[in-house]
Short mmCIF file of C-alpha atoms and ligand atoms in Angstrom, two decimals:
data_model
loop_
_atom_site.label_atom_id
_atom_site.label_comp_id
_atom_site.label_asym_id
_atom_site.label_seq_id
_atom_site.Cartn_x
_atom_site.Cartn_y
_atom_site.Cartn_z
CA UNK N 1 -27.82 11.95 -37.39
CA UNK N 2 -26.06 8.75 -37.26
CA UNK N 3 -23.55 7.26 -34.40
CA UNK N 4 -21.29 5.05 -35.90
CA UNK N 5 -19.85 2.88 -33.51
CA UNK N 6 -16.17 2.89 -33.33
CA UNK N 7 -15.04 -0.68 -34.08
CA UNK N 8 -10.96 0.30 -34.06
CA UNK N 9 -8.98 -3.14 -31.98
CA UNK N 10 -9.44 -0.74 -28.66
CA UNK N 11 -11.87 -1.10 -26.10
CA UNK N 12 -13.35 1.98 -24.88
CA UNK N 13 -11.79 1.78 -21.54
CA UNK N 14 -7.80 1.60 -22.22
CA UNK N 15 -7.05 -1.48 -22.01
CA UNK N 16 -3.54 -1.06 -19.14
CA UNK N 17 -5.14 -4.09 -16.99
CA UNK N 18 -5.09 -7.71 -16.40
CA UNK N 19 -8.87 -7.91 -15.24
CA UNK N 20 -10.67 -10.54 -14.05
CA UNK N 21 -14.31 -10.69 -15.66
CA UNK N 22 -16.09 -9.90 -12.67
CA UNK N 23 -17.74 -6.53 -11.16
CA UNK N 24 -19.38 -6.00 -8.27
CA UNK N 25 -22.35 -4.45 -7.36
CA UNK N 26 -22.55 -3.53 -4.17
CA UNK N 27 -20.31 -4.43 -0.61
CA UNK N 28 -20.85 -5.12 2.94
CA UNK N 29 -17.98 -5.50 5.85
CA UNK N 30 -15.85 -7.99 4.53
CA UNK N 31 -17.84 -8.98 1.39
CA UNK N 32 -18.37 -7.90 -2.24
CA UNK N 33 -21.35 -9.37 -4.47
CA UNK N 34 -21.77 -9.79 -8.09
CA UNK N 35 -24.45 -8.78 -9.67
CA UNK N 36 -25.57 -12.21 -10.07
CA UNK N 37 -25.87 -12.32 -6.55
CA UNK N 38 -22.57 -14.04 -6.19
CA UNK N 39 -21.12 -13.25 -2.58
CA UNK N 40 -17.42 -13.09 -2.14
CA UNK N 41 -15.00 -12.73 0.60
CA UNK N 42 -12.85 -9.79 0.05
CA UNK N 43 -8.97 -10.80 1.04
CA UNK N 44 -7.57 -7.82 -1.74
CA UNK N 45 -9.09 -4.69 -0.13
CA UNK N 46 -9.26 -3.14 -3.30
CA UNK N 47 -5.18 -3.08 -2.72
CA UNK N 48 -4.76 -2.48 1.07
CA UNK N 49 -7.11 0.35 0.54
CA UNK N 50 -10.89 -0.53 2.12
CA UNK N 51 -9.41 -1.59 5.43
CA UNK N 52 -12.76 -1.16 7.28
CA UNK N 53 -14.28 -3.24 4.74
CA UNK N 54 -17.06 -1.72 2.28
CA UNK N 55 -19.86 0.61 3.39
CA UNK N 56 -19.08 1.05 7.09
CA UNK N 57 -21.67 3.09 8.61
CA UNK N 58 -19.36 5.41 10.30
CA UNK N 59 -17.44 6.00 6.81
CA UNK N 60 -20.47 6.39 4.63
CA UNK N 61 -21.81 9.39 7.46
CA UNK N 62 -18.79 10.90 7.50
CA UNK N 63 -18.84 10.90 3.74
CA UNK N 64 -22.27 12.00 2.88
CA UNK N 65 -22.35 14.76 6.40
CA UNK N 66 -19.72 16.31 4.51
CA UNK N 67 -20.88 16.06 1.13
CA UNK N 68 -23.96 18.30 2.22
CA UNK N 69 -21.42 20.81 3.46
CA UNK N 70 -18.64 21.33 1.06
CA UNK N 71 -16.58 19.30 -1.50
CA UNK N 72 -14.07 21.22 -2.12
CA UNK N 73 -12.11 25.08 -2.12
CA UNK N 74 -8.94 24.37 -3.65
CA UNK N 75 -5.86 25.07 -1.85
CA UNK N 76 -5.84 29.11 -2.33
CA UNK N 77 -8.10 28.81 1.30
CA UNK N 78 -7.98 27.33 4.58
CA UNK N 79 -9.02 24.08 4.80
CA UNK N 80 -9.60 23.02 8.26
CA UNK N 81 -10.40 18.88 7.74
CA UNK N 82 -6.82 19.48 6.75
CA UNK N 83 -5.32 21.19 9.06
CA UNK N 84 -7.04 18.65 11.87
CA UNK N 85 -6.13 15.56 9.65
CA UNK N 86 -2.59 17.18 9.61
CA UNK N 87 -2.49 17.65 13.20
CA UNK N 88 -3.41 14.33 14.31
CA UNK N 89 -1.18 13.00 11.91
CA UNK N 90 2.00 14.61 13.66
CA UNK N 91 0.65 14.03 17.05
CA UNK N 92 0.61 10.30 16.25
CA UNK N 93 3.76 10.02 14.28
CA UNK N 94 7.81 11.42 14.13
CA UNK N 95 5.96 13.44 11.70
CA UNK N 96 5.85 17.35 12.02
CA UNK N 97 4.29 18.65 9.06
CA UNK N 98 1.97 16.80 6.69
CA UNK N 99 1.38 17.24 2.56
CA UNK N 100 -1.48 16.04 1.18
CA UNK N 101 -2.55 14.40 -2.02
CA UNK N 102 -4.40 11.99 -4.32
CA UNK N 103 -2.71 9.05 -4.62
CA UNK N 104 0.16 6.96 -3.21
CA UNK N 105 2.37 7.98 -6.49
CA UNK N 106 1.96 11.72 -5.77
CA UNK N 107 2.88 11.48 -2.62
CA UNK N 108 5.66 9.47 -3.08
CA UNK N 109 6.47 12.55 -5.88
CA UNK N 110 6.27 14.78 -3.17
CA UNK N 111 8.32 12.83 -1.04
CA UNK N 112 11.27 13.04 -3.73
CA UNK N 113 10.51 16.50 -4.09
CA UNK N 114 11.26 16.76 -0.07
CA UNK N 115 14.59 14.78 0.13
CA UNK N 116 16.03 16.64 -2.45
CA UNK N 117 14.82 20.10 -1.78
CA UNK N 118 16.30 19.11 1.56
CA UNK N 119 19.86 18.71 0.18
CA UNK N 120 19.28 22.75 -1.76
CA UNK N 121 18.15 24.28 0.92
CA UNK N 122 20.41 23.07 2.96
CA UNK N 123 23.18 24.31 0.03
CA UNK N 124 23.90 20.82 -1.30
CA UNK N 125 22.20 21.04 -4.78
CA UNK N 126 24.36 18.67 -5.93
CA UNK N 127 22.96 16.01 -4.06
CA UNK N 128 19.63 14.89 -5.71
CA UNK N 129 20.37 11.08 -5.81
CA UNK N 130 18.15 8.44 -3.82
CA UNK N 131 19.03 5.24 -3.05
CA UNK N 132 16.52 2.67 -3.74
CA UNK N 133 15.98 -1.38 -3.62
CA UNK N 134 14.83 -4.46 -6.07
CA UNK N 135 11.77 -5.38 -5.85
CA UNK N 136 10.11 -2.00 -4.84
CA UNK N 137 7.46 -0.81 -6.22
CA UNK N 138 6.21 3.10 -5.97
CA UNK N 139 3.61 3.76 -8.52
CA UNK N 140 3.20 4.68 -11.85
CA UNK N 141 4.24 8.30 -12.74
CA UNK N 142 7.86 8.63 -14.21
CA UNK N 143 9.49 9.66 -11.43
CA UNK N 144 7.88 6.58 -8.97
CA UNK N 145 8.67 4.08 -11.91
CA UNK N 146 12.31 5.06 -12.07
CA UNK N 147 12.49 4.80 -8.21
CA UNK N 148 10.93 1.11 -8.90
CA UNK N 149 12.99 0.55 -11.26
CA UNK N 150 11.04 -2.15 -12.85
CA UNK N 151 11.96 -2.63 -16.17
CA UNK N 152 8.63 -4.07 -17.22
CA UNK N 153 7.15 -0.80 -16.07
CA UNK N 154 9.69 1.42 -17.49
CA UNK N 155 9.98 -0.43 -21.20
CA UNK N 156 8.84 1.83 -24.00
CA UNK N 157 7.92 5.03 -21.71
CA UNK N 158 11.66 7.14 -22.89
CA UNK N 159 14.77 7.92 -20.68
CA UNK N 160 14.09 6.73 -17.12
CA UNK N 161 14.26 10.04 -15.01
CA UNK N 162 17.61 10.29 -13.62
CA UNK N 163 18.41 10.00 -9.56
CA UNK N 164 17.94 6.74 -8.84
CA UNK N 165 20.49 3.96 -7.43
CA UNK N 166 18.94 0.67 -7.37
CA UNK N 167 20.76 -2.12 -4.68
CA UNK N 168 19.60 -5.15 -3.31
CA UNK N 169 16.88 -5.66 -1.11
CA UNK N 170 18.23 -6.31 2.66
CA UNK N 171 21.77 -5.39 1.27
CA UNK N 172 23.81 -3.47 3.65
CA UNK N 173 27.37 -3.33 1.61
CA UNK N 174 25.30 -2.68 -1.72
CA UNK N 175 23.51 0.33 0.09
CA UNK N 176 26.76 2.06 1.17
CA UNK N 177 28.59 1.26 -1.91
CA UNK N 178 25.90 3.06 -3.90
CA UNK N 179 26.25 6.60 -1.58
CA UNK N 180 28.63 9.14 -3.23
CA UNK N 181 28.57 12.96 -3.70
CA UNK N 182 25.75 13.46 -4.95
CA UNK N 183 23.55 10.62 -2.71
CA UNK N 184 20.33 12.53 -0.93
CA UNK N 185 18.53 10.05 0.79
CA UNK N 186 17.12 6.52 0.83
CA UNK N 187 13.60 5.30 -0.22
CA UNK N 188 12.56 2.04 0.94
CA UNK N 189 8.73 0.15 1.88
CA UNK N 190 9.26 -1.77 5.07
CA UNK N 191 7.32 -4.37 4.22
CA UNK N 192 7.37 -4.99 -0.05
CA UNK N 193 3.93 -5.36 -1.09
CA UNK N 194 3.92 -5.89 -4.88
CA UNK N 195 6.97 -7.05 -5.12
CA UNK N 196 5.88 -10.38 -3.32
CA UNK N 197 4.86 -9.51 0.31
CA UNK N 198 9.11 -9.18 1.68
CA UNK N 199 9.59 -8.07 4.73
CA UNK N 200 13.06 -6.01 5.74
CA UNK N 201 14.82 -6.70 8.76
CA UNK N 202 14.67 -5.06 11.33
CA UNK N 203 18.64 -5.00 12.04
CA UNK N 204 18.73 -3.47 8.11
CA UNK N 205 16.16 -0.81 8.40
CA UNK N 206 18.22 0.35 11.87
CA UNK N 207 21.23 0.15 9.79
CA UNK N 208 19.68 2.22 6.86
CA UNK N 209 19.04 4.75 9.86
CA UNK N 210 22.16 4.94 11.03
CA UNK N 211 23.77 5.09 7.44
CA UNK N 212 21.42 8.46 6.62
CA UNK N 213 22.34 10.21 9.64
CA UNK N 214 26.12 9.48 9.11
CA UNK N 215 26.22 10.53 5.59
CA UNK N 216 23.66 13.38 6.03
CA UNK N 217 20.90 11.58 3.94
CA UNK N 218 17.21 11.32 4.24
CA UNK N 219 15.44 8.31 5.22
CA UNK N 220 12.34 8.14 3.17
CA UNK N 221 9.57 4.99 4.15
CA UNK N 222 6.95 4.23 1.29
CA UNK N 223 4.11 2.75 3.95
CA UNK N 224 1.26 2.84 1.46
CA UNK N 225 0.32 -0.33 1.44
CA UNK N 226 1.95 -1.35 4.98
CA UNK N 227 0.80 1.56 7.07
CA UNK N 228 -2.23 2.85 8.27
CA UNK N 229 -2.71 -0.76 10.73
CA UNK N 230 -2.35 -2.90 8.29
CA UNK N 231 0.42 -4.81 10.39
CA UNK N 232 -0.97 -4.07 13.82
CA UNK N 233 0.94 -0.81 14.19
CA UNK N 234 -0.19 2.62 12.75
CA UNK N 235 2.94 2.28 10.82
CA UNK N 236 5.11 -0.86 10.23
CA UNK N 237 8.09 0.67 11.14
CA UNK N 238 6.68 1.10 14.96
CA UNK N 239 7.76 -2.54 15.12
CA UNK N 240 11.35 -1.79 14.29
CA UNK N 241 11.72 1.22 16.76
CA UNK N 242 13.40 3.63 14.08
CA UNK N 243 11.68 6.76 12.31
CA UNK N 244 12.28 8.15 8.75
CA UNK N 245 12.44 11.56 7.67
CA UNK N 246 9.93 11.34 5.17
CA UNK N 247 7.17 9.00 5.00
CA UNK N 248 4.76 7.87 2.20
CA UNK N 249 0.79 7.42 2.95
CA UNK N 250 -2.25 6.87 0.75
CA UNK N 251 -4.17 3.46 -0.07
CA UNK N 252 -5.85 2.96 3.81
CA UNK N 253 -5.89 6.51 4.73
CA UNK N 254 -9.20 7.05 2.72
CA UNK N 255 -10.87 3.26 2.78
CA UNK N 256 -11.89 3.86 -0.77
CA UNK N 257 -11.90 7.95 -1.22
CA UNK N 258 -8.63 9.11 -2.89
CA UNK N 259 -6.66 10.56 -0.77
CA UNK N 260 -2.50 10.53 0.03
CA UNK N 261 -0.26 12.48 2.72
CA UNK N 262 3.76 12.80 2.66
CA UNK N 263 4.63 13.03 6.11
CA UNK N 264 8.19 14.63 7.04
CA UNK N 265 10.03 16.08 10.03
CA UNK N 266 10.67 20.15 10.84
CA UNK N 267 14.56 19.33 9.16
CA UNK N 268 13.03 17.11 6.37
CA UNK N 269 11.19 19.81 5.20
CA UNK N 270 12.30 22.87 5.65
CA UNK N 271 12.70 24.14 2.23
CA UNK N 272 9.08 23.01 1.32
CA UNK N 273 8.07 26.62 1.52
CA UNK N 274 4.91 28.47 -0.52
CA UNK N 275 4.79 27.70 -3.99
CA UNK N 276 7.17 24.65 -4.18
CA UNK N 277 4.25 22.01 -4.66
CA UNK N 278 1.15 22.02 -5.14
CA UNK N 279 -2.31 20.02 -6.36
CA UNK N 280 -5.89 21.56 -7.59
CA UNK N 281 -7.83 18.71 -5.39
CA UNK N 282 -4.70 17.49 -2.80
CA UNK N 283 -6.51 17.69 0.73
CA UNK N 284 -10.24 18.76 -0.39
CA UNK N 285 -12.56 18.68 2.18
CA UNK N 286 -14.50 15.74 1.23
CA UNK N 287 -11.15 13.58 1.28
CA UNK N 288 -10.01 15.21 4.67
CA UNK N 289 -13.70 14.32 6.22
CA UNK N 290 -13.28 10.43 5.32
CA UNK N 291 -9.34 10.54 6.08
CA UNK N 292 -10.09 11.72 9.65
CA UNK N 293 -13.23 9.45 10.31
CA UNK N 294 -10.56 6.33 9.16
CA UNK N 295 -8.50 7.62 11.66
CA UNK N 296 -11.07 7.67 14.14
CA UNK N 297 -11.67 4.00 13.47
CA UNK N 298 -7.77 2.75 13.37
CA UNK N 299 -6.76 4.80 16.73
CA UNK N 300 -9.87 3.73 18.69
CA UNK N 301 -8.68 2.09 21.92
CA UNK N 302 -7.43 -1.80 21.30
CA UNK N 303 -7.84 -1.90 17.73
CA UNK N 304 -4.75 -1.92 16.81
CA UNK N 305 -4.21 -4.62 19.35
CA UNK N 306 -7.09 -6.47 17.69
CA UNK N 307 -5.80 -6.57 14.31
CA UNK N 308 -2.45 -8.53 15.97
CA UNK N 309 -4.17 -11.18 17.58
CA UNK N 310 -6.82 -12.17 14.26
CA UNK N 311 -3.67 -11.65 12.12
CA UNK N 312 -1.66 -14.44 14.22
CA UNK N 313 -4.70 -16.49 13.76
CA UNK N 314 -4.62 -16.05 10.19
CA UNK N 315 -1.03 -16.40 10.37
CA UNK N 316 -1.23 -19.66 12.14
CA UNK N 317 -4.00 -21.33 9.87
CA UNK N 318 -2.32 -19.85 7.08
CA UNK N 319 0.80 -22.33 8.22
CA UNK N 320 -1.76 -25.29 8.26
CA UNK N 321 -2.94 -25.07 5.02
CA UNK N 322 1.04 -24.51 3.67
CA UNK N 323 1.93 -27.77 5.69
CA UNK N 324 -1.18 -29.99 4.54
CA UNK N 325 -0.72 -28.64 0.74
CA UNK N 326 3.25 -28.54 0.12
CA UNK N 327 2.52 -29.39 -3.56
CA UNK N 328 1.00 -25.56 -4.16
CA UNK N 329 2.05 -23.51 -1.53
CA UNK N 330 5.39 -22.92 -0.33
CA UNK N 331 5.70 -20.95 2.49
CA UNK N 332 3.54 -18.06 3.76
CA UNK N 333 5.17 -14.50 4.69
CA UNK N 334 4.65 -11.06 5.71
CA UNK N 335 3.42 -8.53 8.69
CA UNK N 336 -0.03 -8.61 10.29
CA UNK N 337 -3.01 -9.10 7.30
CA UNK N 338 -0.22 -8.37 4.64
CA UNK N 339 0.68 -11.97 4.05
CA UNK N 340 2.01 -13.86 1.29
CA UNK N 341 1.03 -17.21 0.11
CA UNK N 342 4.77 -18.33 -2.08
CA UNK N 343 3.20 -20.48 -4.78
CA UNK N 344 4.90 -23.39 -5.91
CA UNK N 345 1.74 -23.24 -9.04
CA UNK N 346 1.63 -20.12 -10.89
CA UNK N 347 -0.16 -17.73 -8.40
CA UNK N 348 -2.65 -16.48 -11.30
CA UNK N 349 -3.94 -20.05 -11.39
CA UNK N 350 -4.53 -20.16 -7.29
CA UNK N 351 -5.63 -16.53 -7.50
CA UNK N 352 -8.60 -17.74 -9.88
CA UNK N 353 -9.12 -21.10 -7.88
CA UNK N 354 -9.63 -18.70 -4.94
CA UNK N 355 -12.02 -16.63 -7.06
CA UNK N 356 -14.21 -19.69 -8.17
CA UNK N 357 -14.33 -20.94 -4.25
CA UNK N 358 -15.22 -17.07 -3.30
CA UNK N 359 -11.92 -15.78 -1.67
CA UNK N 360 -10.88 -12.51 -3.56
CA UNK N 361 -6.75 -12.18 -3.28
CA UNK N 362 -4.45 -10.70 -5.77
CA UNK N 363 -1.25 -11.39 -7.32
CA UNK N 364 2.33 -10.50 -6.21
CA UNK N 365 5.91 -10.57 -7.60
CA UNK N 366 7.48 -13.63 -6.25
CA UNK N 367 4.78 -16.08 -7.41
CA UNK N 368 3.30 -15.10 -4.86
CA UNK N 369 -0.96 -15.32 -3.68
CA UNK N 370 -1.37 -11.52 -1.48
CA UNK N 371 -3.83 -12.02 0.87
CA UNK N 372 -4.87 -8.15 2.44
CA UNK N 373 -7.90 -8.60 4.52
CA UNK N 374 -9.56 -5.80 5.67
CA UNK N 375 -8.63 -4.77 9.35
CA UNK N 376 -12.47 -5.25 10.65
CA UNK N 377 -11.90 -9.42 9.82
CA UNK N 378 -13.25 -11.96 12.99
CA UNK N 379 -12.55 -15.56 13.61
CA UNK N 380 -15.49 -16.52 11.77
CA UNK N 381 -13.86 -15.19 8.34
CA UNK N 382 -10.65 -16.69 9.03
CA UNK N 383 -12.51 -19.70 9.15
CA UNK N 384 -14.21 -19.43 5.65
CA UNK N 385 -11.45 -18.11 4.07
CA UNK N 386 -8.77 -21.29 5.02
CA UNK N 387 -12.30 -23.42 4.24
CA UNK N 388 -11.96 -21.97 0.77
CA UNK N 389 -8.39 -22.40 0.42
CA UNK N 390 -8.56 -25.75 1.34
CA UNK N 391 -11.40 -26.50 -1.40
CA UNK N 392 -9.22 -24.46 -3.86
CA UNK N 393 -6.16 -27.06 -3.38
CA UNK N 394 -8.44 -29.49 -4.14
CA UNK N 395 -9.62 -28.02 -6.91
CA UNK N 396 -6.43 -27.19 -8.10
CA UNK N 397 -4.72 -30.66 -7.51
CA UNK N 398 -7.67 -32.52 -9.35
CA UNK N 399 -6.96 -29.91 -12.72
CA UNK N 400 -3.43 -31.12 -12.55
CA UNK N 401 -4.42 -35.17 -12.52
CA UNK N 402 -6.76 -34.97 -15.21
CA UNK N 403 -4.38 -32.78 -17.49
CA UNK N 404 -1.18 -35.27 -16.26
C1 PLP T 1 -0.01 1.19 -4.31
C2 PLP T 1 1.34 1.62 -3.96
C3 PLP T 1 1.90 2.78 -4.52
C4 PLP T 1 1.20 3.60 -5.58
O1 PLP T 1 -0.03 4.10 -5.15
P1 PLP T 1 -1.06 4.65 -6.24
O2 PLP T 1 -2.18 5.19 -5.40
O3 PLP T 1 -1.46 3.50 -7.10
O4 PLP T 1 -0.38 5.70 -7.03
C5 PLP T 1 3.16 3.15 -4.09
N1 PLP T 1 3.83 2.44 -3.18
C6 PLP T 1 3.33 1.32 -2.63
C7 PLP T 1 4.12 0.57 -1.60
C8 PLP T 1 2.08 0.86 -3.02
O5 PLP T 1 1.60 -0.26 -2.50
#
C-alpha cells in the first residue's frame, strides 16, 4: 500500500492565519520557550486569555484533580462546577443567571439570542435590531461578524445576517439616530481590543444606559477581552459605575481551557427558557473546574488592587519609552494591562522587532502594538519588557538608516 502525499497549493492545516514561524514548547509564569531553548516574555496572553501566565500550579491541579474525576456529562444532567461557577458569577456581578459556552463568539451568539428573545417574550417580535459600533470586533461566526461589521471579515462569506446598525464609536447622536421600531438593544466592548486598544467614555457608556432604559432596549457589554481583571476591575465597566443587561465572557475565564459564559439579568432573560439554546460541551465539568479555580485566583483579597498599581507602572514606563522614541511610537492607550502602543511604523514591523528582542505582543487595528500581559506580571518584568522595547527602537531605527 502506498501513501501518496498530497502536494495540492494547501497546507494541511488551513491556512486562515498570519503566523509567525515560531512554536513553543513549553511555558512558565510569564514566559514561553522555543524549542530551541529560546525564552520569551509573553505580553499577548495567547489573546487576553492565560492571565495567570502558563502552568500555574493552582490551575494545572485544578485541571488534572478534575480530569481524574469526570470530563464531561453533557447538559441532559446536573452539572454542579456549573451551577457553583454560575453562582459566584451572579454573586459578584449585576448578573442573575449565567449561560455557558466555548468560546467568546458563542457567547456573544447567545447574547443576541437573549436581547432579542427579550423583545418576543416580552410581545415585541418586531424588535430584533441591535445597535452596534466601528471598530468592534465580536468573533467569527456569521452572526458575531455582522455585529463587527468588518468588511474584511465579512467579504466573500454571502448576505451579512440581518439586525445590525453600525454607528460610530463614542457617537451619541449616531446611536439615537440609528433606534427605530424595530431597535432591541445595544452591543458594545468597553474597552475595543482588536480594533486598536479604544477605550469608551465613561460619560458615553452612562449615556448608552440611559438611552436603553428610555427606549426599552438592552444593554449588551462584550468584556471578553476586557473583563475578567484585565483592567484592575472584575469587569471594566466597574470603573464606569453602570451595568448592562447582558454581558459577554470567555478568553480569561479559562486561562487557556475553552470556556465562555453570557451573563444577563432576571428581565434580560426571561424568555431563555428550556430548549431555547443549547451546546453538546457548553459548561462541561472539566471547563467549570478551571473556570472556578481562575476565579479563585482573580477574587483573592488585593489582587485586583495589585494588577492597578503594576499596570500604572507599566503605564508610566510605557509613556517613557513613547516620549524618548516619537519617531515609532505615537502615543500609548488603554485600561490596566490592555494597552496600546499607536505606531507611527507599521505595527507588524515593531511586533517582529519585539519578537527578535524576546517581547511577545500582537497586532491591533489602529496601527497599533497590543501589549496584554498576564495579570501575575512584577516590577521586575516591567523592567525587561521596556529594556526590550528600548533595544527594539534601536533596532528598528538602524533598519530604517541603512535602507534610507
Ligand atoms: C476574542 C474576542 C471575541 C471572540 O472570541 P472567540 O473565543 O475567538 O470566539 C469576541 N469579542 C471580543 C471583544 C474579543 O476580544
Amino acid at each position: 500500500m502506498s501513501v501518496v502525499a498530497k502536494t495540492g497549493p494547501v497546507p494541511p492545516v488551513m491556512p486562515t492565519y498570519n503566523r509567525a514561524d515560531l512554536a513553543f514548547e513549553r511555558g512558565e509564569g510569564a514566559y514561553l520557550y522555543a524549542a530551541d531553548g529560546r525564552r520569551f516574555l509573553d505580553f499577548t496572553s495567547g489573546i487576553a486569555v492565560t492571565g495567570f501566565g502558563h502552568a500555574h500550579p493552582y490551575l494545572v491541579k485544578a485541571l488534572t484533580d478534575q480530569a481524574q474525576k469526570i470530563w464531561h456529562s453533557s447538559n441532559l444532567f446536573r452539572i454542579p462546577g456549573q451551577e457553583r461557577l454560575a453562582e459566584r458569577l451572579v454573586a459578584a456581578t449585576f448578573a442573575d443567571t449565567v449561560y455557558f459556552g466555548n468560546s467568546g463568539a458563542e457567547t456573544i451568539e447567545c447574547g443576541i439570542k437573549v436581547v432579542r428573545k427579550f423583545q418576543a417574550a416580552n410581545g415585541r417580535p418586531e424588535r430584533y435590531r441591535i445597535v452596534t459600533f466601528e471598530g468592534a470586533f465580536h468573533g467569527r461566526t456569521l452572526a458575531a461578524l455582522a455585529a463587527g461589521g468588518q468588511q474584511k471579515y465579512l467579504d466573500g462569506f454571502g448576505p451579512k445576517v440581518d439586525g445590525f446598525d453600525q454607528v460610530p464609536f463614542g457617537d451619541l447622536a449616531a446611536v439615537e439616530a440609528a433606534i427605530g421600531p424595530a431597535t432591541a438593544g445595544i452591543l458594545i466592548e468597553p474597552v475595543q481590543g482588536e480594533g486598536g486598544v479604544h477605550t469608551a467614555p465613561p460619560q458615553f457608556l452612562r449615556a448608552l444606559r440611559e438611552l436603553a432604559d428610555r427606549h426599552g432596549l438592552l444593554l449588551m457589554f462584550d468584556e471578553i477581552q476586557c473583563g475578567m481583571g484585565r483592567t484592575g476591575k472584575l469587569f471594566a465597566h466597574e470603573w464606569v459605575g453602570i451595568t448592562p443587561d447582558v454581558m459577554a465572557v470567555a478568553k480569561a475565564l479559562g486561562g487557556g481551557f475553552p470556556v465562555g459564559a453570557c451573563l444577563a439579568t432576571a428581565k434580560a432573560a426571561a424568555g431563555m427558557t428550556a430548549g431555547t439554546h443549547g451546546s453538546t460541551y457548553g459548561g462541561n465539568p472539566l471547563a467549570m473546574a478551571i473556570g472556578n479555580a481562575v476565579l479563585d485566583l482573580v477574587l483573592a483579597e488585593g489582587f485586583l488592587d495589585r494588577i492597578q498599581k503594576i499596570a500604572s507602572h507599566l503605564r508610566q514606563q510605557l509613556a517613557m519609552v513613547v516620549e524618548k522614541h516619537g519617531d515609532i511610537f505615537e502615543d500609548v492607550r488603554g485600561n490596566g494591562l490592555l494597552l496600546g502602543l499607536k505606531c507611527r511604523v507599521p505595527n507588524i514591523e515593531v511586533n517582529a522587532a519585539l519578537r527578535a528582542r524576546g517581547l511577545l505582543t500582537a497586532g491591533a487595528g489602529d496601527n497599533v502594538a497590543r501589549l496584554l500581559p498576564p495579570l501575575i506580571i512584577e516590577q521586575s518584568h516591567v523592567a525587561e519588557a521596556i529594556e526590550k522595547i528600548e533595544a527594539a527602537c534601536g533596532d528598528l531605527k538602524q533598519a530604517k538608516r541603512k535602507v534610507g
